[in-house]
Short mmCIF file of C-alpha atoms in Angstrom, two decimals:
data_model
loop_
_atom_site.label_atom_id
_atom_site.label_comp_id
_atom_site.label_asym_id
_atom_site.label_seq_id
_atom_site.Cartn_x
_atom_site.Cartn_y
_atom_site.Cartn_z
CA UNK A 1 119.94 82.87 27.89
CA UNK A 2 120.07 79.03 28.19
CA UNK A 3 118.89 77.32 31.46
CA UNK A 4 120.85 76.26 34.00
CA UNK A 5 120.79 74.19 37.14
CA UNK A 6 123.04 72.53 39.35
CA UNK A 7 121.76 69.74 41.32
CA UNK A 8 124.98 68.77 44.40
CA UNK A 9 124.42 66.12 47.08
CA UNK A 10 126.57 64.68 49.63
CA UNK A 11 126.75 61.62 52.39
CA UNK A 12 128.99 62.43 55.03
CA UNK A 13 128.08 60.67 58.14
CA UNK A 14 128.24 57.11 56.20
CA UNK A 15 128.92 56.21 52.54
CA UNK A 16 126.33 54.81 49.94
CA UNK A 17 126.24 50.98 49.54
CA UNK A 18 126.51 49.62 46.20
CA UNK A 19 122.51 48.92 45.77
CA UNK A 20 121.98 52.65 46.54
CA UNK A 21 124.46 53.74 44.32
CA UNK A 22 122.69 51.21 41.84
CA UNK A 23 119.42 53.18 42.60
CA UNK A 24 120.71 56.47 42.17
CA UNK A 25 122.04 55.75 38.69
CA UNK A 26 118.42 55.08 38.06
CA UNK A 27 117.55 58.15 38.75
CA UNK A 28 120.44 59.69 36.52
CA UNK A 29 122.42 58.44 33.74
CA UNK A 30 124.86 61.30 33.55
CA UNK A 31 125.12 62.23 36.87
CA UNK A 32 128.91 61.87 38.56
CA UNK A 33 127.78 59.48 41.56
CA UNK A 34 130.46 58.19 44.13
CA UNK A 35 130.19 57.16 47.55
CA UNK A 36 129.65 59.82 48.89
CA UNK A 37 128.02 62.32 45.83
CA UNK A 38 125.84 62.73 43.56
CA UNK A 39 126.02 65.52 41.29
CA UNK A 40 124.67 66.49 37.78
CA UNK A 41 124.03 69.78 36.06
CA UNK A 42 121.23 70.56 33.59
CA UNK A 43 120.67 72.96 30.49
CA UNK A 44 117.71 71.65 29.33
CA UNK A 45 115.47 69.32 31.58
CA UNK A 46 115.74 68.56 35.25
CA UNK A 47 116.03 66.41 37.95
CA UNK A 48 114.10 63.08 38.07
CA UNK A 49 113.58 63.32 41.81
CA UNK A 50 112.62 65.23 44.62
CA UNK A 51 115.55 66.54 46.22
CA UNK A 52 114.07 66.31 49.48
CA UNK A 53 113.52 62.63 48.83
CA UNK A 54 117.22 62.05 47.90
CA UNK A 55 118.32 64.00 51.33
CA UNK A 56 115.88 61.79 53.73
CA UNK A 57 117.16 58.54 52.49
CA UNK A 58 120.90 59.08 51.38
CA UNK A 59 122.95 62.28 51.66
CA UNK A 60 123.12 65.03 54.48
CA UNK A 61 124.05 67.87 52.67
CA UNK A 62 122.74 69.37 49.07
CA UNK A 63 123.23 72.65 47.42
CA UNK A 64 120.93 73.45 44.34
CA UNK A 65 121.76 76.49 42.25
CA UNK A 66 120.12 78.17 38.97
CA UNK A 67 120.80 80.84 36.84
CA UNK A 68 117.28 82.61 36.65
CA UNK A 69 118.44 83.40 40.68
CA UNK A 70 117.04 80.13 42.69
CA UNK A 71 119.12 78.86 45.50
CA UNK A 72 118.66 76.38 48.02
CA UNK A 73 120.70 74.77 50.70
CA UNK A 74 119.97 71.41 52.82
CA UNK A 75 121.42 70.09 55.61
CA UNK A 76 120.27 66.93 57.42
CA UNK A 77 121.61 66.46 60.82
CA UNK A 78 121.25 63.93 63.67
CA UNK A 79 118.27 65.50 65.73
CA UNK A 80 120.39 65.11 69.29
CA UNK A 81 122.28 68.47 67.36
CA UNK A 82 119.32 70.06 67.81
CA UNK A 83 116.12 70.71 70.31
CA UNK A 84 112.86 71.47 68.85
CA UNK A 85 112.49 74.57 70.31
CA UNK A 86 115.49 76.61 69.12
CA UNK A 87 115.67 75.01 65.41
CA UNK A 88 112.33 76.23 65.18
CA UNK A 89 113.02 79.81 66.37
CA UNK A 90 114.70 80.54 63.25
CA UNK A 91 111.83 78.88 61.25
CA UNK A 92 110.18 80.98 58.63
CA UNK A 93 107.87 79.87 55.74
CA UNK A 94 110.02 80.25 52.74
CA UNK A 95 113.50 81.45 54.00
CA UNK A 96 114.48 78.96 56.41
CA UNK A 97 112.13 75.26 56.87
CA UNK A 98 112.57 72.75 59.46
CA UNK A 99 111.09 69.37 58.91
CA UNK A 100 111.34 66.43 61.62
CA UNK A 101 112.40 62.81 60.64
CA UNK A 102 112.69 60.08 62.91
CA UNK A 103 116.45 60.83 63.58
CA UNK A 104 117.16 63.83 61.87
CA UNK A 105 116.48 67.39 61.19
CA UNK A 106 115.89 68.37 57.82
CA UNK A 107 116.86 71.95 57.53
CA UNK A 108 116.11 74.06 54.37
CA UNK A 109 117.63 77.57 52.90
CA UNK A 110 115.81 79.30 49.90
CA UNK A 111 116.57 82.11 47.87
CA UNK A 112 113.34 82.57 45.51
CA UNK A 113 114.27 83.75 41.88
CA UNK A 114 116.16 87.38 42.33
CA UNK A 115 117.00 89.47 39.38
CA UNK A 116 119.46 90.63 41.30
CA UNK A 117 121.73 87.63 41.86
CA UNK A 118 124.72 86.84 40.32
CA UNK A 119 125.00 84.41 37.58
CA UNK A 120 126.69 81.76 39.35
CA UNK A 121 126.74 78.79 36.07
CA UNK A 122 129.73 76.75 36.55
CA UNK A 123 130.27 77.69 40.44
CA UNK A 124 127.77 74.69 42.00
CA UNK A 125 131.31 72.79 43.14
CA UNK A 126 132.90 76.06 44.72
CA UNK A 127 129.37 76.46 46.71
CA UNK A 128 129.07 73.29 48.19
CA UNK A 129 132.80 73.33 49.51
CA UNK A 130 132.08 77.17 50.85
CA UNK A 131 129.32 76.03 52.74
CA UNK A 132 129.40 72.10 53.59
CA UNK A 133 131.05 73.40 56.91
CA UNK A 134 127.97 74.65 58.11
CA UNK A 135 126.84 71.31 59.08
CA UNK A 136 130.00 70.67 61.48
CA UNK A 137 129.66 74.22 62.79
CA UNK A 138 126.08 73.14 63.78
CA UNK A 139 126.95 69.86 64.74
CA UNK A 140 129.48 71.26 67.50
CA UNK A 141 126.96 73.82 68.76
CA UNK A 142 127.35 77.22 66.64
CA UNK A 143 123.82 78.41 65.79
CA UNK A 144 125.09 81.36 63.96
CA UNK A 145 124.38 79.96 60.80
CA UNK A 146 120.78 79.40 62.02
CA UNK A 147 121.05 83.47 62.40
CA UNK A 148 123.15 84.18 58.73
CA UNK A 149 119.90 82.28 57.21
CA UNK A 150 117.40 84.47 59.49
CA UNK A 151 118.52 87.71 58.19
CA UNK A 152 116.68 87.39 54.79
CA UNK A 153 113.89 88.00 57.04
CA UNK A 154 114.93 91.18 58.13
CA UNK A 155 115.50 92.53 54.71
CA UNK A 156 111.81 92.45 54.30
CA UNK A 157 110.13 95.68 54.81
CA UNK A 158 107.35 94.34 56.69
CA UNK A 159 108.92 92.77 59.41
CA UNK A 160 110.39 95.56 61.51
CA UNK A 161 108.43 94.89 64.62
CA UNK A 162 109.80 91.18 64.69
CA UNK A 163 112.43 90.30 67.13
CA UNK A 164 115.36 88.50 66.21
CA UNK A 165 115.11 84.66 66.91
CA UNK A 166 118.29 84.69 70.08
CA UNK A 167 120.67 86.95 71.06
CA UNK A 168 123.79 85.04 69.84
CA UNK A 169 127.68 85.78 71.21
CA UNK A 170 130.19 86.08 67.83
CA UNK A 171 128.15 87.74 64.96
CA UNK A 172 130.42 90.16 64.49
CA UNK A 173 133.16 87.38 63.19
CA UNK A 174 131.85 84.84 61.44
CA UNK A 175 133.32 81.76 59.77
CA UNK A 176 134.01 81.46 56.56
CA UNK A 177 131.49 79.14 55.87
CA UNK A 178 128.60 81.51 57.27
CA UNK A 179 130.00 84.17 55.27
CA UNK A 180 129.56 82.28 52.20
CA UNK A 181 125.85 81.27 53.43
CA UNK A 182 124.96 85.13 53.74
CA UNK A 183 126.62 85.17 50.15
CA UNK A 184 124.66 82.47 48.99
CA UNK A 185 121.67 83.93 50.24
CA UNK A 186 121.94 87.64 49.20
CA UNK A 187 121.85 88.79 52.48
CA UNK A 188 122.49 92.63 52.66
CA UNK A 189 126.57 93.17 53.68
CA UNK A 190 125.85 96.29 55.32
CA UNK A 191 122.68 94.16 57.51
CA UNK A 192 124.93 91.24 57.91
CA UNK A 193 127.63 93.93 59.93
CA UNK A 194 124.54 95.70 61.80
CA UNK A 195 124.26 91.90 63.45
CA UNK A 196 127.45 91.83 64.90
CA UNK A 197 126.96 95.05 66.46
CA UNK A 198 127.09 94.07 70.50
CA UNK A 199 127.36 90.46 69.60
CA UNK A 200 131.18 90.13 70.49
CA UNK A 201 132.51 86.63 71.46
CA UNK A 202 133.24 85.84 74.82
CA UNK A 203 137.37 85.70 75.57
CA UNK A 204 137.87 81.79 76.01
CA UNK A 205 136.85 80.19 78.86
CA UNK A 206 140.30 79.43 81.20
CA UNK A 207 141.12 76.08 81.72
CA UNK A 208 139.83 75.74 85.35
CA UNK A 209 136.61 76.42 84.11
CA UNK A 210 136.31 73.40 81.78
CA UNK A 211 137.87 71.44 85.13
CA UNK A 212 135.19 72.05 86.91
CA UNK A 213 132.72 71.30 84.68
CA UNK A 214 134.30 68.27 84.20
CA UNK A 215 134.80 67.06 87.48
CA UNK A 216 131.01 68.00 87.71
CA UNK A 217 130.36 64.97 84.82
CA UNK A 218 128.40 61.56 85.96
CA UNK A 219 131.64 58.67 85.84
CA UNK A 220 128.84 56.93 83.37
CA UNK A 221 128.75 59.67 80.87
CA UNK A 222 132.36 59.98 80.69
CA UNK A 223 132.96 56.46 80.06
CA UNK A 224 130.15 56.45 77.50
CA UNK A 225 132.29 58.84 75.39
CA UNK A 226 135.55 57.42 76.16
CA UNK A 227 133.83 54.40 74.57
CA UNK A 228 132.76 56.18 71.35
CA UNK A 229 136.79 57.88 71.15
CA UNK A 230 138.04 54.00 71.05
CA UNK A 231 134.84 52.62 68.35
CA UNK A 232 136.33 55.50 66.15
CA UNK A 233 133.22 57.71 66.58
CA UNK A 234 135.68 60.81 68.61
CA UNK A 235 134.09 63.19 66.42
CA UNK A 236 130.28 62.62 67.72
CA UNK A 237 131.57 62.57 71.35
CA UNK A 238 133.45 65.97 70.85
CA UNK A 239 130.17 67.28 69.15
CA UNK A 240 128.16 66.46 72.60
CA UNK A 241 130.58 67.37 75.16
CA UNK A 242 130.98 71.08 73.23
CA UNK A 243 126.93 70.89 73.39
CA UNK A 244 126.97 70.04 77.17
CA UNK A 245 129.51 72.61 77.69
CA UNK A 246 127.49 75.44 76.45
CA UNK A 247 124.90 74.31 77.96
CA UNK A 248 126.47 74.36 81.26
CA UNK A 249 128.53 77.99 80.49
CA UNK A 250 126.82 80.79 82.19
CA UNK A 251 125.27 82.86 79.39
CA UNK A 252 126.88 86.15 79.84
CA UNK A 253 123.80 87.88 78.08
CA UNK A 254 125.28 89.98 74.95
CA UNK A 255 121.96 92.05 75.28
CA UNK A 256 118.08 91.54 74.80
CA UNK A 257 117.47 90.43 71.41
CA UNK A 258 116.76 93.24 68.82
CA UNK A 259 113.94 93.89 66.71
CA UNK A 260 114.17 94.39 62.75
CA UNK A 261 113.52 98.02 62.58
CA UNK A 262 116.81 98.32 64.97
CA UNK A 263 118.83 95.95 62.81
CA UNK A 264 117.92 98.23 60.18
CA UNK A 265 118.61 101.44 61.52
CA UNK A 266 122.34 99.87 62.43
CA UNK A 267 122.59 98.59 58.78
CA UNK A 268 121.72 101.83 57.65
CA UNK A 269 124.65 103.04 59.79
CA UNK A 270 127.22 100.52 58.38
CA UNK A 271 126.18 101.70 55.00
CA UNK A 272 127.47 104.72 55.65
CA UNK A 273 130.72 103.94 57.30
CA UNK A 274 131.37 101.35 54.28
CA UNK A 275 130.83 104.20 51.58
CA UNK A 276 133.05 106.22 53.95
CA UNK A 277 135.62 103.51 54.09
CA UNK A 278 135.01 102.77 49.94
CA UNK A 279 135.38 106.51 49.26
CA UNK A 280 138.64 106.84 51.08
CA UNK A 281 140.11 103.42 49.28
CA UNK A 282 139.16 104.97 45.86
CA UNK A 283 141.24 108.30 46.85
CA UNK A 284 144.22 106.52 47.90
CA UNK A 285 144.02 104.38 44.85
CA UNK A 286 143.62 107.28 42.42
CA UNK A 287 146.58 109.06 44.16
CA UNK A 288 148.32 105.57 43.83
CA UNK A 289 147.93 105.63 40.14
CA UNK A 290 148.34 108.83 39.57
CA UNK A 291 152.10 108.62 41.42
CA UNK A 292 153.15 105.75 38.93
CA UNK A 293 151.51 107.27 36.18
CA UNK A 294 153.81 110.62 36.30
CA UNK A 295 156.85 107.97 37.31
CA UNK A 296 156.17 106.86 34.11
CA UNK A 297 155.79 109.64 31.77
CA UNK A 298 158.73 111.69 34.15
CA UNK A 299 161.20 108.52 32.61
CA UNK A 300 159.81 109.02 28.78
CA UNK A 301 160.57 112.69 29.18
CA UNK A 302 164.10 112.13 29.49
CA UNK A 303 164.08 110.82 25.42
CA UNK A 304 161.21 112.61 23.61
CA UNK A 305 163.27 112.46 20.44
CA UNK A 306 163.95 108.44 20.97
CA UNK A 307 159.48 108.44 21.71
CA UNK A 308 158.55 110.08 18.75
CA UNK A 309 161.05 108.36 16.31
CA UNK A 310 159.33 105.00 17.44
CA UNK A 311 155.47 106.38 16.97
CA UNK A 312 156.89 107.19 13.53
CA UNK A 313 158.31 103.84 12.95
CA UNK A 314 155.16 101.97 14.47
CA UNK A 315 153.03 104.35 11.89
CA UNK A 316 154.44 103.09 9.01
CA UNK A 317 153.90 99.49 9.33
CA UNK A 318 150.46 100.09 8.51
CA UNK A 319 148.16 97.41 10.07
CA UNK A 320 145.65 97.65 13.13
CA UNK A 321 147.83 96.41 15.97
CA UNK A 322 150.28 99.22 15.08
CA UNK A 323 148.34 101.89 15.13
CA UNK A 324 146.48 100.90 18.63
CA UNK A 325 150.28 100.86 19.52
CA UNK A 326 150.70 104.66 18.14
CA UNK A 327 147.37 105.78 19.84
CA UNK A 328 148.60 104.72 23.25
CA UNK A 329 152.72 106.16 22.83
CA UNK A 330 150.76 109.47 21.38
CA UNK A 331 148.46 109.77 24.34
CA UNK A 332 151.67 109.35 26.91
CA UNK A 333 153.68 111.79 25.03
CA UNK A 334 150.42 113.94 25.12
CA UNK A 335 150.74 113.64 29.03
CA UNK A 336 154.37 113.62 29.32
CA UNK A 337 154.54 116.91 28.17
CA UNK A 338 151.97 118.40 29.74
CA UNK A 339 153.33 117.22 33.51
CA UNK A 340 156.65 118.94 31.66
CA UNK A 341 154.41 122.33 31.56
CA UNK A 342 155.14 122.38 27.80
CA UNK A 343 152.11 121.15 26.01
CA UNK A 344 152.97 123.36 22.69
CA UNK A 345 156.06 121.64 22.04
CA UNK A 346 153.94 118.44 21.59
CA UNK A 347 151.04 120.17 19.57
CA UNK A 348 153.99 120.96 17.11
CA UNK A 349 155.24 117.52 16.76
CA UNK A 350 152.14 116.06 16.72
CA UNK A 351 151.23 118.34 13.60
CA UNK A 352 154.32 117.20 12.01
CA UNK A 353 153.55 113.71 12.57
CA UNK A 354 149.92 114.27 10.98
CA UNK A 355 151.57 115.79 7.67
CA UNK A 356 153.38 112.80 7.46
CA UNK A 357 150.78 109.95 8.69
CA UNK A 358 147.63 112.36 7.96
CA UNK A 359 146.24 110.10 5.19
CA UNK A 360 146.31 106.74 6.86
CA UNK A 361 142.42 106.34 7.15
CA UNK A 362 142.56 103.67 9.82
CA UNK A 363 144.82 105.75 12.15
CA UNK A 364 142.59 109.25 12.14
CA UNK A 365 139.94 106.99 13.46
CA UNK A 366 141.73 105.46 16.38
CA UNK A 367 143.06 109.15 17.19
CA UNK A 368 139.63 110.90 16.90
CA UNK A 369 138.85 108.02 19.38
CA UNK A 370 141.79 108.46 21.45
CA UNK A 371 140.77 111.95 21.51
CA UNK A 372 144.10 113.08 20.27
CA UNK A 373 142.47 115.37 17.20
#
């Protein structure tokens, strides 16, 4: 199997300047480069820079993908999104890194080689879409994507006395985006749905509430992010007021947090309703197909005559795509007649269309196949 890698950056808090874009191009020669991207794929060779270089000077986000099972995600984010305390929680030595720049976070998702994960050549673009939300998500407050990226840890067998970083509200509906992280990471489906067990979001909180808290705000502080609404920057102050908010909402503790071996046992209890679940789909589609089957063969009863002077007629044109054609009419007249309850009436015909058809080499073989002889 060839190699494969897919190398995806992007800028989203500012664009690149034309002497960075300049010095990028250095870097790569074929790589598509733009404003606000940088992105190149590889079957032979890699990279000519550290991708944790390229993140700390230009982009904040970059997904890196191979086929021999490597993943990685980065985001950089302004490091007022975050205190040090709980983006280190969720810290652990190759699953989830945190490294501290002057202004920013540098957060980092791996996914060591896995001979389990899908091939995923030619996906890189559909990846970073899926999960460039994440950053936002962060950005307004939601640590659950912290939590999607902890679980790898929990899928490790020795970890079951370690306790879950927080007890977060809303694991057990995620976003799209954090979907596509536990995706991206391999996380267990069955462990992902354990999380979510007693993790239900809060209703919303009722509009006197957030008048309150308001009314509660410093006239300074308001002002300071009615200023950044009119320089164009509405985005950052919505990010800090939803931060201040939850800080100030009462946390309504969704329970103490868990440890792995309990996570487990709940996964382990998921499994079983999701094989449940799968089992019951699989009936329901067999009884599906089974119901349009018979519709089927109940309509080519109603000609059997017309049926078998067409298998005749397809039989003597005497080339491959025929007799595939033959195989498929004899095995629904095969099964036509037997939902009639008159399977000997077809072994009859069918020996009369073998006297006829017997010594067309090409055909026996597709009906041995077919199991027809």
């Amino acid at each position: 199997m060839s190699e494969y890698q897919y190398y995806s950056f992007r800028a989203v808090d500012r664009p690149l300047s034309s002497s960075e874009m300049k010095q990028l191009r250095n870097i790569s020669s074929r790589a598509e480069i733009t404003a606000d991207s940088f992105i190149n794929a590889y079957n032979y060779g890699d990279l000519k820079a550290n991708p944790r270089d390229l993140m700390r000077q230009y982009f904040d986000i970059h997904v890196y993908l191979s086929n021999w099972g490597s993943a990685m995600l980065m985001l950089r984010l302004p490091k007022e999104a975050l205190d040090a305390e709980t983006v280190n929680a969720f810290a652990v030595d190759g699953y989830f890194e945190v490294e501290a720049l002057s202004e920013y976070w540098l957060l980092t998702w791996s996914l060591g080689e896995s001979e389990d994960y899908q091939d995923f050549e030619d996906e890189g673009s559909g990846w970073m879409a899926r999960l460039a939300p994440l950053r936002e998500e962060i950005l307004r407050g939601d640590l659950r994507g912290l939590y999607v990226g902890w679980l790898q840890v929990a899928m490790a067998a020795d970890t079951e006395a370690e306790m879950e970083p927080m007890a977060l509200e809303g694991l057990n509906d995620l976003t799209a985006a954090q979907r596509a992280l536990a995706e991206f990471l391999a996380v267990d489906p069955d462990l992902l749905t354990a999380a979510g067990v007693g993790r239900e979001a809060r209703e919303e909180v009722d509009t006197d509430a957030v008048d309150a808290w308001l009314d509660k705000l410093p006239p300074g502080e308001v002002r300071a992010y009615l200023r950044q609404m009119l320089a164009g920057q509405g985005v950052q102050a919505e990010r800090t007021l939803k931060r201040r908010f939850a800080e100030w909402r009462p946390q309504a503790a969704p329970g103490s947090c868990r440890t792995v071996e309990e996570l487990q046992q709940f996964a382990k209890q998921a499994e079983k309703v999701r094989l449940g679940r799968e089992k019951e789909a699989r009936s329901k589609a067999e009884v599906e197909k089974k119901r349009t089957r018979d519709a089927v063969l109940t309509i080519l009863a109603r000609d059997f005559p017309g049926a078998w002077k067409k298998v005749h007629e397809e039989a003597c044109r005497s080339c491959a795509s025929a007799y595939d054609t033959v195989c498929r009419r004899l095995v629904d007249l095969r099964d036509a007649y037997n939902l009639q309850g008159n399977s000997e009436t077809f072994h009859r015909e069918f020996q009369q269309f073998m006297t006829e058809h017997g010594r067309r080499k090409a055909l026996l073989t597709r009906l041995d196949k077919a199991g027809l002889r």
